[in-house]
PDB file of C-alpha atoms in Angstrom:
ATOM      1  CA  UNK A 837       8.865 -16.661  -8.189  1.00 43.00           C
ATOM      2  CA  UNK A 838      10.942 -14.475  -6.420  1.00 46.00           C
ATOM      3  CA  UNK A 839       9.767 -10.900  -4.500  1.00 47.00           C
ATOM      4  CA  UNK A 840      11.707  -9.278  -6.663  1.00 47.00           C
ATOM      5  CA  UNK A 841      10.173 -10.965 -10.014  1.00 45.00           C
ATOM      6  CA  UNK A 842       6.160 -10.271  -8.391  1.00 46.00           C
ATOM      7  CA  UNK A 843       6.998  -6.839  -7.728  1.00 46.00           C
ATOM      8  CA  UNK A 844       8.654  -6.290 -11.291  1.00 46.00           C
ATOM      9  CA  UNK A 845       6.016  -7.921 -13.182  1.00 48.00           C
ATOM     10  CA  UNK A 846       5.036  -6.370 -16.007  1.00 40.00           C
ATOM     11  CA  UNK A 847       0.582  -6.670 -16.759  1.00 43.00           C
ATOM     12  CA  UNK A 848      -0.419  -6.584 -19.697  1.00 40.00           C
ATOM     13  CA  UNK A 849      -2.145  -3.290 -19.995  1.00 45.00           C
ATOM     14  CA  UNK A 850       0.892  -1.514 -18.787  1.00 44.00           C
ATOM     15  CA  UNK A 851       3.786  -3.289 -20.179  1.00 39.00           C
ATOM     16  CA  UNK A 852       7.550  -2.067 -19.335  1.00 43.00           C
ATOM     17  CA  UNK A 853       6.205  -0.398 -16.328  1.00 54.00           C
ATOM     18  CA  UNK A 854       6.907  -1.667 -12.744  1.00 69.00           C
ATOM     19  CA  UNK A 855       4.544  -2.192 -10.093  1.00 92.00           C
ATOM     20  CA  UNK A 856       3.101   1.396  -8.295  1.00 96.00           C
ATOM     21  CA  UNK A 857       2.500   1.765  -5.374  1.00 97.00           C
ATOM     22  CA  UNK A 858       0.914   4.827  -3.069  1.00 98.00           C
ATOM     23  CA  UNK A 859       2.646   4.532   0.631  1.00 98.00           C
ATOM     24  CA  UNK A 860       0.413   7.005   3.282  1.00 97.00           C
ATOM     25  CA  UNK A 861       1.968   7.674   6.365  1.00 96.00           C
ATOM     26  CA  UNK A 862       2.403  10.369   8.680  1.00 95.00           C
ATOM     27  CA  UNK A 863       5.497   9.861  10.294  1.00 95.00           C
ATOM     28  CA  UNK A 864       8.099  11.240   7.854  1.00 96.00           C
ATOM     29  CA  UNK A 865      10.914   8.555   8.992  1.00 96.00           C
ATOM     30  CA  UNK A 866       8.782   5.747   8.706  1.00 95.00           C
ATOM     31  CA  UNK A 867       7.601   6.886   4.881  1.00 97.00           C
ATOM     32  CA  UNK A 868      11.082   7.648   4.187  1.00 97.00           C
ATOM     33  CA  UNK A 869      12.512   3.812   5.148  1.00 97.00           C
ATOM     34  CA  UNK A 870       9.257   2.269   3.067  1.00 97.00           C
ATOM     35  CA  UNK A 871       9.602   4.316   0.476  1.00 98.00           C
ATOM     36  CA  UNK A 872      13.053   3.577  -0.074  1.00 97.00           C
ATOM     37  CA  UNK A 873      12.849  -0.015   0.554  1.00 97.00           C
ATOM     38  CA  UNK A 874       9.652  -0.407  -1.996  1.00 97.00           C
ATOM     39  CA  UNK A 875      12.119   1.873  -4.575  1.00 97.00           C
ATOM     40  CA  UNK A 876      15.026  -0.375  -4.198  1.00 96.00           C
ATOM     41  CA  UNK A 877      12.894  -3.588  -5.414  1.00 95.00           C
ATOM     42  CA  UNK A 878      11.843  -1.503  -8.598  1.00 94.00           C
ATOM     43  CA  UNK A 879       8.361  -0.216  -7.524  1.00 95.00           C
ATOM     44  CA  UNK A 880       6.866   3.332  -8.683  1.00 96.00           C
ATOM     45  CA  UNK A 881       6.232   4.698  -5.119  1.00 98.00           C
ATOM     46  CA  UNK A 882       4.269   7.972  -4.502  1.00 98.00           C
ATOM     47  CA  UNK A 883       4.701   8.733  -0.667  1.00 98.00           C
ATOM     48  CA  UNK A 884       1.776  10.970   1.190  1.00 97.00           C
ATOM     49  CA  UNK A 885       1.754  11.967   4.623  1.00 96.00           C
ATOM     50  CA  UNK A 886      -2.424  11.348   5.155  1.00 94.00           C
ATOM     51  CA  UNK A 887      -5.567   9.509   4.247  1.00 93.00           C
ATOM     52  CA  UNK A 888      -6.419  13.406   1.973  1.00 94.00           C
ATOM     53  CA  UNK A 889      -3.419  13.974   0.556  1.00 96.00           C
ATOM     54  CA  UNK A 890      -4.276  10.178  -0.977  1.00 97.00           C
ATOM     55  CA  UNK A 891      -7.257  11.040  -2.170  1.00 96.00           C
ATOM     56  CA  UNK A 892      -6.019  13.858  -3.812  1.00 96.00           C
ATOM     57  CA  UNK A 893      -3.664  11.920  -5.572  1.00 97.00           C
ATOM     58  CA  UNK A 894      -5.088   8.637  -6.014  1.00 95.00           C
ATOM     59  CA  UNK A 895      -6.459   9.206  -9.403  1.00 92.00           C
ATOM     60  CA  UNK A 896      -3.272  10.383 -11.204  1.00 96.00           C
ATOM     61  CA  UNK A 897      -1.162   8.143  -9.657  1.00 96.00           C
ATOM     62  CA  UNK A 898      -3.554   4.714 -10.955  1.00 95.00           C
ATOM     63  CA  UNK A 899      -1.721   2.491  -7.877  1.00 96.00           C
ATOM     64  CA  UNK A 900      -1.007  -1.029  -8.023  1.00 95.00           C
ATOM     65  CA  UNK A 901      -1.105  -1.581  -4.026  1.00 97.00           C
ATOM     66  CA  UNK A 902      -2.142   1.175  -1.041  1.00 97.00           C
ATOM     67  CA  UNK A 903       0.025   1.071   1.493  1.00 98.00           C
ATOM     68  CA  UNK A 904      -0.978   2.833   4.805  1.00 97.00           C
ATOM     69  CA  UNK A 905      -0.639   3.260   8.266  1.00 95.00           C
ATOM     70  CA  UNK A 906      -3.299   3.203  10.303  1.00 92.00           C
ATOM     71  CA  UNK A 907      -2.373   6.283  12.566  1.00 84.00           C
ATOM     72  CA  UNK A 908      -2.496   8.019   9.060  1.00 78.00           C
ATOM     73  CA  UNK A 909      -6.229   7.484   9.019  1.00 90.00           C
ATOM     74  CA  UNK A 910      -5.509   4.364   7.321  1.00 92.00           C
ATOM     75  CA  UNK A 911      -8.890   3.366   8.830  1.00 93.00           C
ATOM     76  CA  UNK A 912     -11.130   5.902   7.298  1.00 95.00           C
ATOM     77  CA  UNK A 913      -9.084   5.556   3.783  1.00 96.00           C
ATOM     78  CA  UNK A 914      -9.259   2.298   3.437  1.00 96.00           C
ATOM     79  CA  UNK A 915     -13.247   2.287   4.383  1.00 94.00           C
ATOM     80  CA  UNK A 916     -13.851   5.471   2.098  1.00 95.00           C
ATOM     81  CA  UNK A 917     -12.206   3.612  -0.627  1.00 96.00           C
ATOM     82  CA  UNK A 918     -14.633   0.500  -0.190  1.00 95.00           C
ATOM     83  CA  UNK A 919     -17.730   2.778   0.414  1.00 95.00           C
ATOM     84  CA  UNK A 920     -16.415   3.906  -3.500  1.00 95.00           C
ATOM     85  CA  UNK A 921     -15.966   1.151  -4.925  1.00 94.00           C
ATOM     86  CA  UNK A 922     -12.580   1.638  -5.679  1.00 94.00           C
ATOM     87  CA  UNK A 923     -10.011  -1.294  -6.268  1.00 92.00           C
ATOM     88  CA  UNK A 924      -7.221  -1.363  -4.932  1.00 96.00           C
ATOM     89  CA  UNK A 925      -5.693  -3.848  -2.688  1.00 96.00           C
ATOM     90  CA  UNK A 926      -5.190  -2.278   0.414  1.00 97.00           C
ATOM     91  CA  UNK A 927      -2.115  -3.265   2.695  1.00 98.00           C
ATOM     92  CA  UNK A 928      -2.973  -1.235   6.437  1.00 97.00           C
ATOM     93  CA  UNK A 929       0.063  -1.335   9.060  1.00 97.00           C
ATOM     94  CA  UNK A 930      -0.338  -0.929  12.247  1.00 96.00           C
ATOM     95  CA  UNK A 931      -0.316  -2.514  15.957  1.00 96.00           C
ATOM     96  CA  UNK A 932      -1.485  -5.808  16.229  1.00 96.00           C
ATOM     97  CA  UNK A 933      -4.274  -4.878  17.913  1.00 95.00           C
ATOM     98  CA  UNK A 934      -5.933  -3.127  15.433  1.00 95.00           C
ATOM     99  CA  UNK A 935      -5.716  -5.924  12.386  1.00 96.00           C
ATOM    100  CA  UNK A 936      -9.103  -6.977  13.330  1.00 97.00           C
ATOM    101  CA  UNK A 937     -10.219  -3.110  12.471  1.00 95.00           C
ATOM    102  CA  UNK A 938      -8.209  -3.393   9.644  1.00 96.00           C
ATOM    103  CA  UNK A 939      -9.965  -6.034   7.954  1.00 96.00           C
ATOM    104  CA  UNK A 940     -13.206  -5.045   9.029  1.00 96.00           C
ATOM    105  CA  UNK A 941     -12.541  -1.771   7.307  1.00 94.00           C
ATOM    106  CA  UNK A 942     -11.684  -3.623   4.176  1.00 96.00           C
ATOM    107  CA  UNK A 943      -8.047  -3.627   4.119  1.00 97.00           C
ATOM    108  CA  UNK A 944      -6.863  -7.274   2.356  1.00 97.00           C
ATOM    109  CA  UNK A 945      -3.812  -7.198   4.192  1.00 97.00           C
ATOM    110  CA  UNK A 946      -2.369  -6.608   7.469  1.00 98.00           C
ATOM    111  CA  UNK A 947       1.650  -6.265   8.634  1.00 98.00           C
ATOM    112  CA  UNK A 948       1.527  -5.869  12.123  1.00 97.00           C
ATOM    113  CA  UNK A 949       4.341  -3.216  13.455  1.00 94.00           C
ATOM    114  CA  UNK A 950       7.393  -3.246  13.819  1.00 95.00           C
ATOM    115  CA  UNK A 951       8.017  -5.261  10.484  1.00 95.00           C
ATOM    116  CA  UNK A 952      11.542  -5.478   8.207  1.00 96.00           C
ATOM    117  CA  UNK A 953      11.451  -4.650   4.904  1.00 96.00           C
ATOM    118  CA  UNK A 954      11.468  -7.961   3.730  1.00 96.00           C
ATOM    119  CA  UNK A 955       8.131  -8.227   5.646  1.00 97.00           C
ATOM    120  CA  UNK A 956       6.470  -5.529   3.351  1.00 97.00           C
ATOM    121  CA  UNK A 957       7.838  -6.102   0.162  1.00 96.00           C
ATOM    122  CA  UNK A 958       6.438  -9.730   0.600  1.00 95.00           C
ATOM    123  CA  UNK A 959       3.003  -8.338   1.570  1.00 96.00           C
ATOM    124  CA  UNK A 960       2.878  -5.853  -1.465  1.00 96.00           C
ATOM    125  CA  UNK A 961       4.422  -8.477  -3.805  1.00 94.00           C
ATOM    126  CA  UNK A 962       1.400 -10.220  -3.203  1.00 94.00           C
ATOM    127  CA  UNK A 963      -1.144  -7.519  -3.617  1.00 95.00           C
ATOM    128  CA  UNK A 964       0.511  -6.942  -6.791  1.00 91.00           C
ATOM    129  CA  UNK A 965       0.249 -10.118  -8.022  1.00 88.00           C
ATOM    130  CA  UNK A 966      -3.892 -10.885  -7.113  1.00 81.00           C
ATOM    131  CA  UNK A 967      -4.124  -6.992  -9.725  1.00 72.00           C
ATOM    132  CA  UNK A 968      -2.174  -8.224 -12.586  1.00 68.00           C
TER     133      UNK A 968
END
């Protein structure tokens, strides 16, 4: 299966509909390039610039995969969804140094930075596929 063919995969509760995805990060270039590079493989992608802007918009938009950045507040996001028991597979980016944080916080993914975007669209093809 191709990156392309997880990413497009249509579930069975939502058929016709591609992957979505809700990207949080602060740094407006950064968002932009994911964003675009998430778009360009087919993906429903709601861009936010911090962890309450995603909360505000996390129940309308139903995401596949969170993607954040830990200088977002990816940290507290991440561990505020866990704390409410919400599931979504959680993809934090950040330094290498702070993966171990990341997990602990209950992220299931980490991409260290700087990553391509064949890097990410590998990591959130995979989130995708453990929710359909």
């Amino acid at each position: 299966m191709t990156v392309a063919t997880a990413l497009l995969d249509r579930s069975a509760d939502r058929p016709g509909r591609a992957s979505r995805v809700l990207l949080v990060d602060r740094d407006d270039t950064a968002r932009r390039a994911m964003a675009g590079a998430l778009r360009a493989a087919g993906l429903q992608v709601t861009a936010v610039g911090g962890d309450d802007q995603a909360l505000a918009v996390l129940v309308s938009v139903q995401p596949d995969v969170l993607v954040t950045d830990l200088r977002a507040n990816g940290l507290r996001l991440v561990g505020t969804l866990r704390a409410r028991e919400v599931d979504v597979p959680a993809l934090a980016v950040g330094p290498r140094t702070d993966r171990v944080a990341a997990f602990q916080a209950g992220a299931d993914a980490f991409l260290a930075t700087p990553f391509g975007p064949a890097d990410l669209l590998s990591r959130v093809a995979e989130l995708a596929q453990r929710r359909a």
